[in-house]
mmCIF file of C-alpha atoms and ligand atoms in Angstrom:
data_model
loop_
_atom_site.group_PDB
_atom_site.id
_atom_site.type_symbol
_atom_site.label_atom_id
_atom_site.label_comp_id
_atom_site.label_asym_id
_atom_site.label_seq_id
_atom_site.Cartn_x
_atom_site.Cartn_y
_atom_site.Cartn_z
ATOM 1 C CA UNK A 13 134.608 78.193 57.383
ATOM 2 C CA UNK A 14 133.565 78.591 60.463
ATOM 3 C CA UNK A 15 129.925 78.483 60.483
ATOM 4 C CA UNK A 16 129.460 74.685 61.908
ATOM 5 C CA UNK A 17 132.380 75.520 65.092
ATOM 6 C CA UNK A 18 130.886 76.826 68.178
ATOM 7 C CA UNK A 19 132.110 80.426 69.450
ATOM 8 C CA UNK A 20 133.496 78.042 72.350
ATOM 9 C CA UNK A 21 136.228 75.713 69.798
ATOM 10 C CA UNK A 22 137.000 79.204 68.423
ATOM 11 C CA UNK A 23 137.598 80.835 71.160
ATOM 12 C CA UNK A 24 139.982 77.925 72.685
ATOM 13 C CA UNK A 25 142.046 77.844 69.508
ATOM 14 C CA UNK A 26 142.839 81.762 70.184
ATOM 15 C CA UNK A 27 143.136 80.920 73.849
ATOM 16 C CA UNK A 28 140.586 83.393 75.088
ATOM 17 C CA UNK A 29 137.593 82.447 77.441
ATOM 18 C CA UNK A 30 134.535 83.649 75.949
ATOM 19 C CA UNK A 31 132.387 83.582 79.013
ATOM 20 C CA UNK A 32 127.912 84.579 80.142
ATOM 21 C CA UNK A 33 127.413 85.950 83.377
ATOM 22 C CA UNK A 34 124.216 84.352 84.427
ATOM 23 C CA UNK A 35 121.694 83.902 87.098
ATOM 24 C CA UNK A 36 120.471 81.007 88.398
ATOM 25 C CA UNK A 37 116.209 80.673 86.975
ATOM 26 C CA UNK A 38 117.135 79.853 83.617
ATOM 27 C CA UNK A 39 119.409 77.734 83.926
ATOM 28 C CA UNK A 40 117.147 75.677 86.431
ATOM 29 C CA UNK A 41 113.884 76.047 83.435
ATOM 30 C CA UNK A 42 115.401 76.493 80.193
ATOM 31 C CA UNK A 43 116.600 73.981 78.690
ATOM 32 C CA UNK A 44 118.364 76.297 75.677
ATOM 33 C CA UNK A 45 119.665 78.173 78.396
ATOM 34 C CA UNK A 46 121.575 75.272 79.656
ATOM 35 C CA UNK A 47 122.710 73.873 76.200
ATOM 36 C CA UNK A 48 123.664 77.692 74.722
ATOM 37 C CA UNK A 49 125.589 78.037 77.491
ATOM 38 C CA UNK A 50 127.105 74.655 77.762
ATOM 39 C CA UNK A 51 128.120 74.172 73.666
ATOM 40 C CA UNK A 52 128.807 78.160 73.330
ATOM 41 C CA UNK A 53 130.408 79.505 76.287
ATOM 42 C CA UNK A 54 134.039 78.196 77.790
ATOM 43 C CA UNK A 55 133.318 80.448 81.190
ATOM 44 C CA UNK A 56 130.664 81.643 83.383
ATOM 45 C CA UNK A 57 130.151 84.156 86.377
ATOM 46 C CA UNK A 58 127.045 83.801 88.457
ATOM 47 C CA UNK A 59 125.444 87.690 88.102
ATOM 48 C CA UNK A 60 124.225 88.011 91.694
ATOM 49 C CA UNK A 61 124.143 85.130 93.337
ATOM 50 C CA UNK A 62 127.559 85.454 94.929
ATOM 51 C CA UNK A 63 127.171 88.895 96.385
ATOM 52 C CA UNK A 64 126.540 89.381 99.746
ATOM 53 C CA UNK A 65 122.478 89.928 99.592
ATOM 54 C CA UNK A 66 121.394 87.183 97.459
ATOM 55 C CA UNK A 67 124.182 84.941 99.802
ATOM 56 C CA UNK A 68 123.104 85.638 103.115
ATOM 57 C CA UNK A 69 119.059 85.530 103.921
ATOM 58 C CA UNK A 70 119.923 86.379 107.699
ATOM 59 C CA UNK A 71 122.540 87.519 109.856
ATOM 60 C CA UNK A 72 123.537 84.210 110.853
ATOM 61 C CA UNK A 73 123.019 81.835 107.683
ATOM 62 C CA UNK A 74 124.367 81.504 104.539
ATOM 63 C CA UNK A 75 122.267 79.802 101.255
ATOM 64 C CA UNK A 76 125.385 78.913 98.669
ATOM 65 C CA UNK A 77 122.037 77.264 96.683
ATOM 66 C CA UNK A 78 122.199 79.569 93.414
ATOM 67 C CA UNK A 79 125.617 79.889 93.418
ATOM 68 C CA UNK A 80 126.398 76.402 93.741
ATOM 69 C CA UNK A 81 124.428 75.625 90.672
ATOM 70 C CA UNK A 82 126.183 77.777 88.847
ATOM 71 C CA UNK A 83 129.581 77.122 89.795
ATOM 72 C CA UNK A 84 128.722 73.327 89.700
ATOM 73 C CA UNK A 85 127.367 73.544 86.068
ATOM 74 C CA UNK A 86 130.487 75.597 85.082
ATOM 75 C CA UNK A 87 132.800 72.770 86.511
ATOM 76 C CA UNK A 88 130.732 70.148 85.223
ATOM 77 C CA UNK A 89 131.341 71.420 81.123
ATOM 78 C CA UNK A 90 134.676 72.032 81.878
ATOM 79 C CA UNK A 91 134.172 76.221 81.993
ATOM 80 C CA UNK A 92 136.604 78.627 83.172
ATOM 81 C CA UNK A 93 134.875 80.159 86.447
ATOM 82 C CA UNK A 94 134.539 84.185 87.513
ATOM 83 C CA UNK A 95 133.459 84.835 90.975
ATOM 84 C CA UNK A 96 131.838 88.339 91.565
ATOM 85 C CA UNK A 97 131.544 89.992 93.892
ATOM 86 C CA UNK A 98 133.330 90.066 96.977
ATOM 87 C CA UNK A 99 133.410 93.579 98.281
ATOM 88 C CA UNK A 100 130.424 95.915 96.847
ATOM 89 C CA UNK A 101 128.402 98.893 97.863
ATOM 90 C CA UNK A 102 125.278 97.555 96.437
ATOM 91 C CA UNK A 103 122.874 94.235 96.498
ATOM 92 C CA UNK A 104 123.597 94.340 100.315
ATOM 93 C CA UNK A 105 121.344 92.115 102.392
ATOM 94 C CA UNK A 106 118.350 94.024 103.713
ATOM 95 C CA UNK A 107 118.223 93.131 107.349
ATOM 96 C CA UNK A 108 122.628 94.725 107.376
ATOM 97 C CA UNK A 109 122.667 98.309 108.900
ATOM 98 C CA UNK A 110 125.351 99.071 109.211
ATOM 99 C CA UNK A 111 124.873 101.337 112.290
ATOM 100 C CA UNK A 112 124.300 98.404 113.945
ATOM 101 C CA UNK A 113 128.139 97.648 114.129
ATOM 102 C CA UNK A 114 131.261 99.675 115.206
ATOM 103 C CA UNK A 115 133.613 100.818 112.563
ATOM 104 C CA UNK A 116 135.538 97.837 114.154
ATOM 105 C CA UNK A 117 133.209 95.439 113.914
ATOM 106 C CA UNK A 118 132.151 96.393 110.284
ATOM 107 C CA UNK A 119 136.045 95.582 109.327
ATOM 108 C CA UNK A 120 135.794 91.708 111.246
ATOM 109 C CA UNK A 121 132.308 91.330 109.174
ATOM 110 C CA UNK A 122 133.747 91.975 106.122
ATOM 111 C CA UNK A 123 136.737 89.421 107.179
ATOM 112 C CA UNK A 124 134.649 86.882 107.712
ATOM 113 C CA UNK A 125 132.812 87.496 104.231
ATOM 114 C CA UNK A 126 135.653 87.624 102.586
ATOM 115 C CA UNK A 127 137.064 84.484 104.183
ATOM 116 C CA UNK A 128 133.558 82.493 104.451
ATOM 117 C CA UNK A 129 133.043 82.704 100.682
ATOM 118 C CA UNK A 130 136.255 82.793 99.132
ATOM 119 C CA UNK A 131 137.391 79.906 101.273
ATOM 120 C CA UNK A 132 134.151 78.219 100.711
ATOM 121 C CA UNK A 133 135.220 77.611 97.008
ATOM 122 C CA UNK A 134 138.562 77.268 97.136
ATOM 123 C CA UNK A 135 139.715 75.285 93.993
ATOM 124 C CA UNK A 136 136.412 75.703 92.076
ATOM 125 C CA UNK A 137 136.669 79.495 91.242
ATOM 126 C CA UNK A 138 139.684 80.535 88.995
ATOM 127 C CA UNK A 139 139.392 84.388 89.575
ATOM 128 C CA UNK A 140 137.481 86.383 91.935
ATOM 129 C CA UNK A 141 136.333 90.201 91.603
ATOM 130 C CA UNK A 142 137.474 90.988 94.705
ATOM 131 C CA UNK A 143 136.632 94.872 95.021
ATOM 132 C CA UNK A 144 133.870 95.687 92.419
ATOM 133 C CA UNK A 145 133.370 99.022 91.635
ATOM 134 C CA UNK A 146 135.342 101.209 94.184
ATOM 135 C CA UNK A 147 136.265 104.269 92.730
ATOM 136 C CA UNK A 148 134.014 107.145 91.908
ATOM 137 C CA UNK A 149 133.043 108.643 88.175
ATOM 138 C CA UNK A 150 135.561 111.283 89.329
ATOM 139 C CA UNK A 151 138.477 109.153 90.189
ATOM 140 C CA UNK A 152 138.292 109.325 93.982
ATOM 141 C CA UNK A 153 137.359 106.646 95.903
ATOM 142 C CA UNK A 154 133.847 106.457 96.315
ATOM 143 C CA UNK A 155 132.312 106.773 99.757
ATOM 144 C CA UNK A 156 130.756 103.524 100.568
ATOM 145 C CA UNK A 157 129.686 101.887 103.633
ATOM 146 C CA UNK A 158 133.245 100.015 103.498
ATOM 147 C CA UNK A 159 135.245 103.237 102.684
ATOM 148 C CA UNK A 160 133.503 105.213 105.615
ATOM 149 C CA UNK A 161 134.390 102.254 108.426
ATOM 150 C CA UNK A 162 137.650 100.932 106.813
ATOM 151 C CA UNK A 163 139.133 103.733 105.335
ATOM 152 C CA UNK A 164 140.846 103.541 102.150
ATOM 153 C CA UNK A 165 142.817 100.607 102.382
ATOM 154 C CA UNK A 166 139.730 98.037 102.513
ATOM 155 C CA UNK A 167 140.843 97.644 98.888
ATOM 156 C CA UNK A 168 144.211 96.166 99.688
ATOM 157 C CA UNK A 169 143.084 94.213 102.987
ATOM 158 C CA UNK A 170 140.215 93.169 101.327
ATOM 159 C CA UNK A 171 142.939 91.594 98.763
ATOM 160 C CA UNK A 172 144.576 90.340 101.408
ATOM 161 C CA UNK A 173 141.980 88.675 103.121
ATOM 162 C CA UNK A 174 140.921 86.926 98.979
ATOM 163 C CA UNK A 175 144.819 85.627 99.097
ATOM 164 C CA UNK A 176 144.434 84.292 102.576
ATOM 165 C CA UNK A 177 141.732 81.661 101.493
ATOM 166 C CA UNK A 178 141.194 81.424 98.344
ATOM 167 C CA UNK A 179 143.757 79.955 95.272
ATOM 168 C CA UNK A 180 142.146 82.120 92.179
ATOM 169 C CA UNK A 181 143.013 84.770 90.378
ATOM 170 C CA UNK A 182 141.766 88.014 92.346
ATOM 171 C CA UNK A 183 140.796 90.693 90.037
ATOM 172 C CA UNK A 184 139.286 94.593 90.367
ATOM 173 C CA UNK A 185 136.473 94.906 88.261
ATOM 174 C CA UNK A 186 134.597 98.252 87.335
ATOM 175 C CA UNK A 187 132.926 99.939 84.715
ATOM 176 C CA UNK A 188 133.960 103.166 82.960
ATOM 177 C CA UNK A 189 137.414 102.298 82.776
ATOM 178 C CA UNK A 190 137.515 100.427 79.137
ATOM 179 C CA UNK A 191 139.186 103.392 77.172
ATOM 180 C CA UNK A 192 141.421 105.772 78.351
ATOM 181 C CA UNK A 193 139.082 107.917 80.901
ATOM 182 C CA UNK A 194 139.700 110.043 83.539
ATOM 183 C CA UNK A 195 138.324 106.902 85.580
ATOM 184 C CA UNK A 196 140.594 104.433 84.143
ATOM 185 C CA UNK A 197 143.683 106.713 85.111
ATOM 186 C CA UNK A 198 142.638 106.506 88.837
ATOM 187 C CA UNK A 199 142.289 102.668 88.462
ATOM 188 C CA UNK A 200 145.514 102.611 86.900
ATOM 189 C CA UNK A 201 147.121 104.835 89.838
ATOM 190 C CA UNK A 202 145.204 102.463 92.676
ATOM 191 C CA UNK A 203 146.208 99.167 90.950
ATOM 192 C CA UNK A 204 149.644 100.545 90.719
ATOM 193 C CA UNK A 205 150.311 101.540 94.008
ATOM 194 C CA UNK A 206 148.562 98.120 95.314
ATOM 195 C CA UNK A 207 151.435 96.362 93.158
ATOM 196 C CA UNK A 208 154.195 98.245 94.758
ATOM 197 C CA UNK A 209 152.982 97.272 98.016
ATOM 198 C CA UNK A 210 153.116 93.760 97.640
ATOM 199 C CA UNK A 211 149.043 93.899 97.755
ATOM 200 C CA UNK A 212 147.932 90.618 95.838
ATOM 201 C CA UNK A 213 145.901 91.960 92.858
ATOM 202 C CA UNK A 214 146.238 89.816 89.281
ATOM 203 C CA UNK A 215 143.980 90.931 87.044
ATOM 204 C CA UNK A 216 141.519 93.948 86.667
ATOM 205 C CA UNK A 217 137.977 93.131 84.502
ATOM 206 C CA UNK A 218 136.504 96.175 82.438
ATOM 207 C CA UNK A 219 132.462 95.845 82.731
ATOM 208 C CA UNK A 220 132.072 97.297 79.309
ATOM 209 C CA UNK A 221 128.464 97.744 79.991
ATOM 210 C CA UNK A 222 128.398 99.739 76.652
ATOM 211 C CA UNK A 223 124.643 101.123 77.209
ATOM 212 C CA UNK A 224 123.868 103.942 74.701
ATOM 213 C CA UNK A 225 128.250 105.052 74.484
ATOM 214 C CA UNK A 226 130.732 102.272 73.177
ATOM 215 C CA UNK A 227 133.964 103.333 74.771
ATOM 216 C CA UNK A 228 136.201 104.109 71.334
ATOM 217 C CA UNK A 229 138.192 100.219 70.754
ATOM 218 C CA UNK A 230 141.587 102.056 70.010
ATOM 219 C CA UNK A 231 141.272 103.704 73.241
ATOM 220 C CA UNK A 232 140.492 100.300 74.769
ATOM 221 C CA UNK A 233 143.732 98.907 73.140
ATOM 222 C CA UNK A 234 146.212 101.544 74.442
ATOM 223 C CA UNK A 235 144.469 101.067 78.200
ATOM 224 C CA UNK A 236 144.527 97.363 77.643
ATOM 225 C CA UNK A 237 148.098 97.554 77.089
ATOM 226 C CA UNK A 238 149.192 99.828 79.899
ATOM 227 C CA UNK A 239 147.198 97.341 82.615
ATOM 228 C CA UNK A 240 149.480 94.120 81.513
ATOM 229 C CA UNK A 241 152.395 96.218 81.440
ATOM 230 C CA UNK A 242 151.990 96.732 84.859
ATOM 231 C CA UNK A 243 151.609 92.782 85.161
ATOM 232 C CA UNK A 244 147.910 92.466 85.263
ATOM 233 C CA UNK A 245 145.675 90.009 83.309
ATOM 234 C CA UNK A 246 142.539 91.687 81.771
ATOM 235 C CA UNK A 247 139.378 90.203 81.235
ATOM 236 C CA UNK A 248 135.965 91.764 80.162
ATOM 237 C CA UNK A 249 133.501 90.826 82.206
ATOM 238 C CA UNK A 250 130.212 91.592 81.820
ATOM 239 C CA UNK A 251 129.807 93.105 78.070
ATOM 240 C CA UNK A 252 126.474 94.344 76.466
ATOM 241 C CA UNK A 253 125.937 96.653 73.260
ATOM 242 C CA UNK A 254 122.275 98.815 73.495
ATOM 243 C CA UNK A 255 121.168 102.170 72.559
ATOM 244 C CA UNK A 256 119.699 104.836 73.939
ATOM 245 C CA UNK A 257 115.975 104.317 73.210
ATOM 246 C CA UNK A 258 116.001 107.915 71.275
ATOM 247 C CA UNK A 259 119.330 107.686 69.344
ATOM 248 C CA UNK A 260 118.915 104.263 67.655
ATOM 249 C CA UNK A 261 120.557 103.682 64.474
ATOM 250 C CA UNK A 262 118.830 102.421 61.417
ATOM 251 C CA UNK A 263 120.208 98.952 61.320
ATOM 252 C CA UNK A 264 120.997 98.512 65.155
ATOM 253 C CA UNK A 265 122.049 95.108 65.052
ATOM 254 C CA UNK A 266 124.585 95.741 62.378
ATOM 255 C CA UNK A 267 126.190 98.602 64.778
ATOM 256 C CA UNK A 268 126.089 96.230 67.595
ATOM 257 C CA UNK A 269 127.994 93.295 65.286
ATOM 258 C CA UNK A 270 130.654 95.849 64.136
ATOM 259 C CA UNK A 271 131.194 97.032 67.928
ATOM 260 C CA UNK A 272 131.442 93.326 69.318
ATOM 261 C CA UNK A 273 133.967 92.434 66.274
ATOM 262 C CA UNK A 274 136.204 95.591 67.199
ATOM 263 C CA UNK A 275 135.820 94.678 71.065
ATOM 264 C CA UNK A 276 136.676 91.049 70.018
ATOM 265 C CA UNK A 277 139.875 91.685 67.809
ATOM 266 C CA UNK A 278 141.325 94.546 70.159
ATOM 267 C CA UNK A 279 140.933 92.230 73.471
ATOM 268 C CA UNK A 280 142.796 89.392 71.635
ATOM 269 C CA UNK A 281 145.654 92.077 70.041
ATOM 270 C CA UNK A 282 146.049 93.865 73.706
ATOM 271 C CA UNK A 283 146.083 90.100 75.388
ATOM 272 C CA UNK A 284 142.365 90.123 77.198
ATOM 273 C CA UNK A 285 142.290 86.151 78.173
ATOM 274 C CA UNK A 286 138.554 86.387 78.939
ATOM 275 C CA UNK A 287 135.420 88.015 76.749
ATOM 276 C CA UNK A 288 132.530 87.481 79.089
ATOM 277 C CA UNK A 289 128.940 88.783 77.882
ATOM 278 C CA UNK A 290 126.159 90.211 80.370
ATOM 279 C CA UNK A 291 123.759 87.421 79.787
ATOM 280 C CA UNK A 292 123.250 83.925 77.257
ATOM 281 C CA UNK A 293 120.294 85.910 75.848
ATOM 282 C CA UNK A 294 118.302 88.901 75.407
ATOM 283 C CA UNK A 295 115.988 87.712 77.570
ATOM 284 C CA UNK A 296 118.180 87.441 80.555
ATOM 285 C CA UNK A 297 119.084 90.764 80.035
ATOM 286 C CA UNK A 298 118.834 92.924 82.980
ATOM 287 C CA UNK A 299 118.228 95.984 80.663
ATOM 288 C CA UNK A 300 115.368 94.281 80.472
ATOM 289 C CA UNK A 301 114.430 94.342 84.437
ATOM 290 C CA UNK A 302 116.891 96.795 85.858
ATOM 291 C CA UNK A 303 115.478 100.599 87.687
ATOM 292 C CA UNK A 304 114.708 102.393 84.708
ATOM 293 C CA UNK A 305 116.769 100.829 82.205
ATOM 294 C CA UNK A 306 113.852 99.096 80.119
ATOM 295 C CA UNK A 307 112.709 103.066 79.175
ATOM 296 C CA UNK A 308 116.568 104.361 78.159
ATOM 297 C CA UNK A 309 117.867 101.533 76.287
ATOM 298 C CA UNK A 310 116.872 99.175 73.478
ATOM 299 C CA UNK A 311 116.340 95.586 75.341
ATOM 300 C CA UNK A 312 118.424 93.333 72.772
ATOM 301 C CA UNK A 313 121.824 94.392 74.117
ATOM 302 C CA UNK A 314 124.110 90.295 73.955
ATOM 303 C CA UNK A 315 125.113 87.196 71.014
ATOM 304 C CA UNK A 316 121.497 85.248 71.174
ATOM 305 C CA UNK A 317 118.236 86.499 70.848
ATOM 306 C CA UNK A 318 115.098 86.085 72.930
ATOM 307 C CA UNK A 319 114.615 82.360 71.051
ATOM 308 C CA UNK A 320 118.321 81.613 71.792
ATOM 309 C CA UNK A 321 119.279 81.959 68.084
ATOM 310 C CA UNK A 322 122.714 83.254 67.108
ATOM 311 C CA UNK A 323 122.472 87.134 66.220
ATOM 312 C CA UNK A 324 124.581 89.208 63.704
ATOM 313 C CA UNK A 325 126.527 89.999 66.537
ATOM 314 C CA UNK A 326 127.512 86.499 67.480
ATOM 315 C CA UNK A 327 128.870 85.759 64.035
ATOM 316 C CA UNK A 328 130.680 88.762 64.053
ATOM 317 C CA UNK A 329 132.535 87.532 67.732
ATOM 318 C CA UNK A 330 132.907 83.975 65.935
ATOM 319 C CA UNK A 331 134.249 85.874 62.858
ATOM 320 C CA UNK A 332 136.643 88.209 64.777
ATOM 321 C CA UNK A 333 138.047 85.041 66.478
ATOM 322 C CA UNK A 334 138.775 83.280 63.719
ATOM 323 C CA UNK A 335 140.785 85.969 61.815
ATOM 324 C CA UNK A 336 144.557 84.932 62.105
HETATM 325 C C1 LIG B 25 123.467 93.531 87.928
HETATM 326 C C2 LIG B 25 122.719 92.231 87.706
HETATM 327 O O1 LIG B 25 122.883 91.817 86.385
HETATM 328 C C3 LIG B 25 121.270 92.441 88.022
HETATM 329 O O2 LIG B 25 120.588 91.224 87.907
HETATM 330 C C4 LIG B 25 121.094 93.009 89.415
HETATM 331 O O3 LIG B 25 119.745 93.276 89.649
HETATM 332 C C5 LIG B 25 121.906 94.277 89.551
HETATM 333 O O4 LIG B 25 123.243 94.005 89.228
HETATM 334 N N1 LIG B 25 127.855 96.073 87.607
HETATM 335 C C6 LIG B 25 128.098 94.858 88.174
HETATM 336 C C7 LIG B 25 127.067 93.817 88.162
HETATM 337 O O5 LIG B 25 129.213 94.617 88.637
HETATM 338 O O6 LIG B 25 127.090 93.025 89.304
HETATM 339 C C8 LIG B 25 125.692 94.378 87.975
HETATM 340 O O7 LIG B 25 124.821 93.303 87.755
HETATM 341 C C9 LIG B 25 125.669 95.353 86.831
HETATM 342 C C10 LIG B 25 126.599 96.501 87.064
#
């Protein structure tokens, strides 16, 4: 039975990380935040605190605070550690315009990010999202602020830059590319031609923010598959199960079980070597906070509820796990 072994000793047997991206408040004030995470969970990924708003206050300082607690209480309980996110569009710092720089200059700031914060925890993160959500619904690259000064190949420099400093895996990370979409066959084609470059790329993480769709888990297998043949590691990374606030099912936290046990069993089949959740509990949901996410989608979307008690959906992760 399995009932009195943490989703953490199951996990390990089947050699999968099973991982909470997290922020930094409730782990400072709640003490079942802390102990959920630290018995339950063999990885973390701070959920904002390494990007580059929530890192840099000013143009000229840093605060590694939030992260820092996070990284430190990974390391401290022995957890497998996901940096995210390098390179991003979004959760910029508020005083960076970029028509304040040349296209130049923009490429020897995002250098020195790279290099300041990848170096700066060199040997305490074990893979990085380097490039976080780069390419477009439509499979283009998407026209960011680093696309429009770098040009297309800030993915592999900024790759380059991650190798330069840092000793963890380096990983691109997006959503939309779980099954075998449109989207994931331009990820494919981009991670692919990075390989045959020589560009350093090890793993690519699938979001699997599964928010009112859950991507079909067959389809998930057969794109899991293709990724390692090509000689990546794939991890999900930030997983969460709602529904659309007008299309909920009858016994929603059944539906949600079922679709974390299918998740769980194809990731182990296909080879994932990480499962990481979007939160410890519902209540650090950002459904829950997020633009106008609170009105689309039910609020209960990861393995705890709001009291930090195991849900249907955690048993069914524990249960998938320990399936031979
Ligand atoms: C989210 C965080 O969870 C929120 O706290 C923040 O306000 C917005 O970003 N894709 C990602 C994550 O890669 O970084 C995002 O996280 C969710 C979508």
């Amino acid at each position: 039975m399995t009932a009195d072994r943490s989703l953490r000793a199951v996990a390990a047997e089947r050699g999968l990380h099973v991982g909470a991206m997290i922020g930094p408040e409730p782990l400072r004030t709640e003490p079942r935040h802390r102990r959920t995470l630290a018995e339950e969970f063999s990885a973390v990924t701070p959920g904002s605190a390494l990007k580059m708003g929530p890192l840099r206050p000013s143009r000229d300082t840093y605060d590694f605070a939030d992260a820092d607690a996070i990284v430190d209480f990974g390391l401290e309980h022995d957890m497998y550690v996901r940096g995210h996110a390098l390179v991003w569009h979004r959760q910029l710092p508020e005083w960076f315009q970029p028509w304040d720089y040349t296209d130049d200059q923009l490429r020897e700031f995002l250098r020195d990010h790279v290099h300041t914060v990848a170096g700066r925890y060199y040997g305490r993160i074990d893979a990085w999202d380097v490039v976080n959500e780069a390419v477009a619904d439509d499979g283009s690259l998407r026209e960011t602020v680093w696309y429009d000064a770098l040009g297309a190949d800030y993915v592999a420099d900024a790759f380059r830059w991650a190798s330069e400093v840092s000793d963890a895996d380096l990983y691109y990370n997006d959503y939309g590319i779980e099954a075998l979409t449109e989207k994931a066959d331009a990820v494919y084609d981009l991670l692919a031609d990075l390989l045959d470059r020589g560009v350093p790329v090890d793993g690519v993480g699938l979001q699997l923010h599964a928010l009112g769709e859950r991507p079909d888990p067959e389809s998930i297998r057969e794109n899991v598959a293709r990724f390692r043949d090509l000689g990546l590691d794939v991890q999900i990374t930030e997983m969460d199960v709602a529904f659309a606030r007008d299309d909920v099912p009858d016994d929603p936290l059944a539906v949600q079980a079922d679709y974390y046990r299918e998740v769980t069993a194809v990731c182990l089949e296909a080879g994932c070597d990480a499962l990481v959740v979007a939160g410890v509990s519902d209540a650090n949901s950002w459904l829950r906070y997020f633009a106008d996410f609170p009105e689309r989608y039910t609020g209960d979307p990861l393995l705890f509820d709001e009291r930090y008690r195991p849900k249907p959906a955690y048993d069914a992760v524990v249960e998938a796990l320990a399936e031979d």
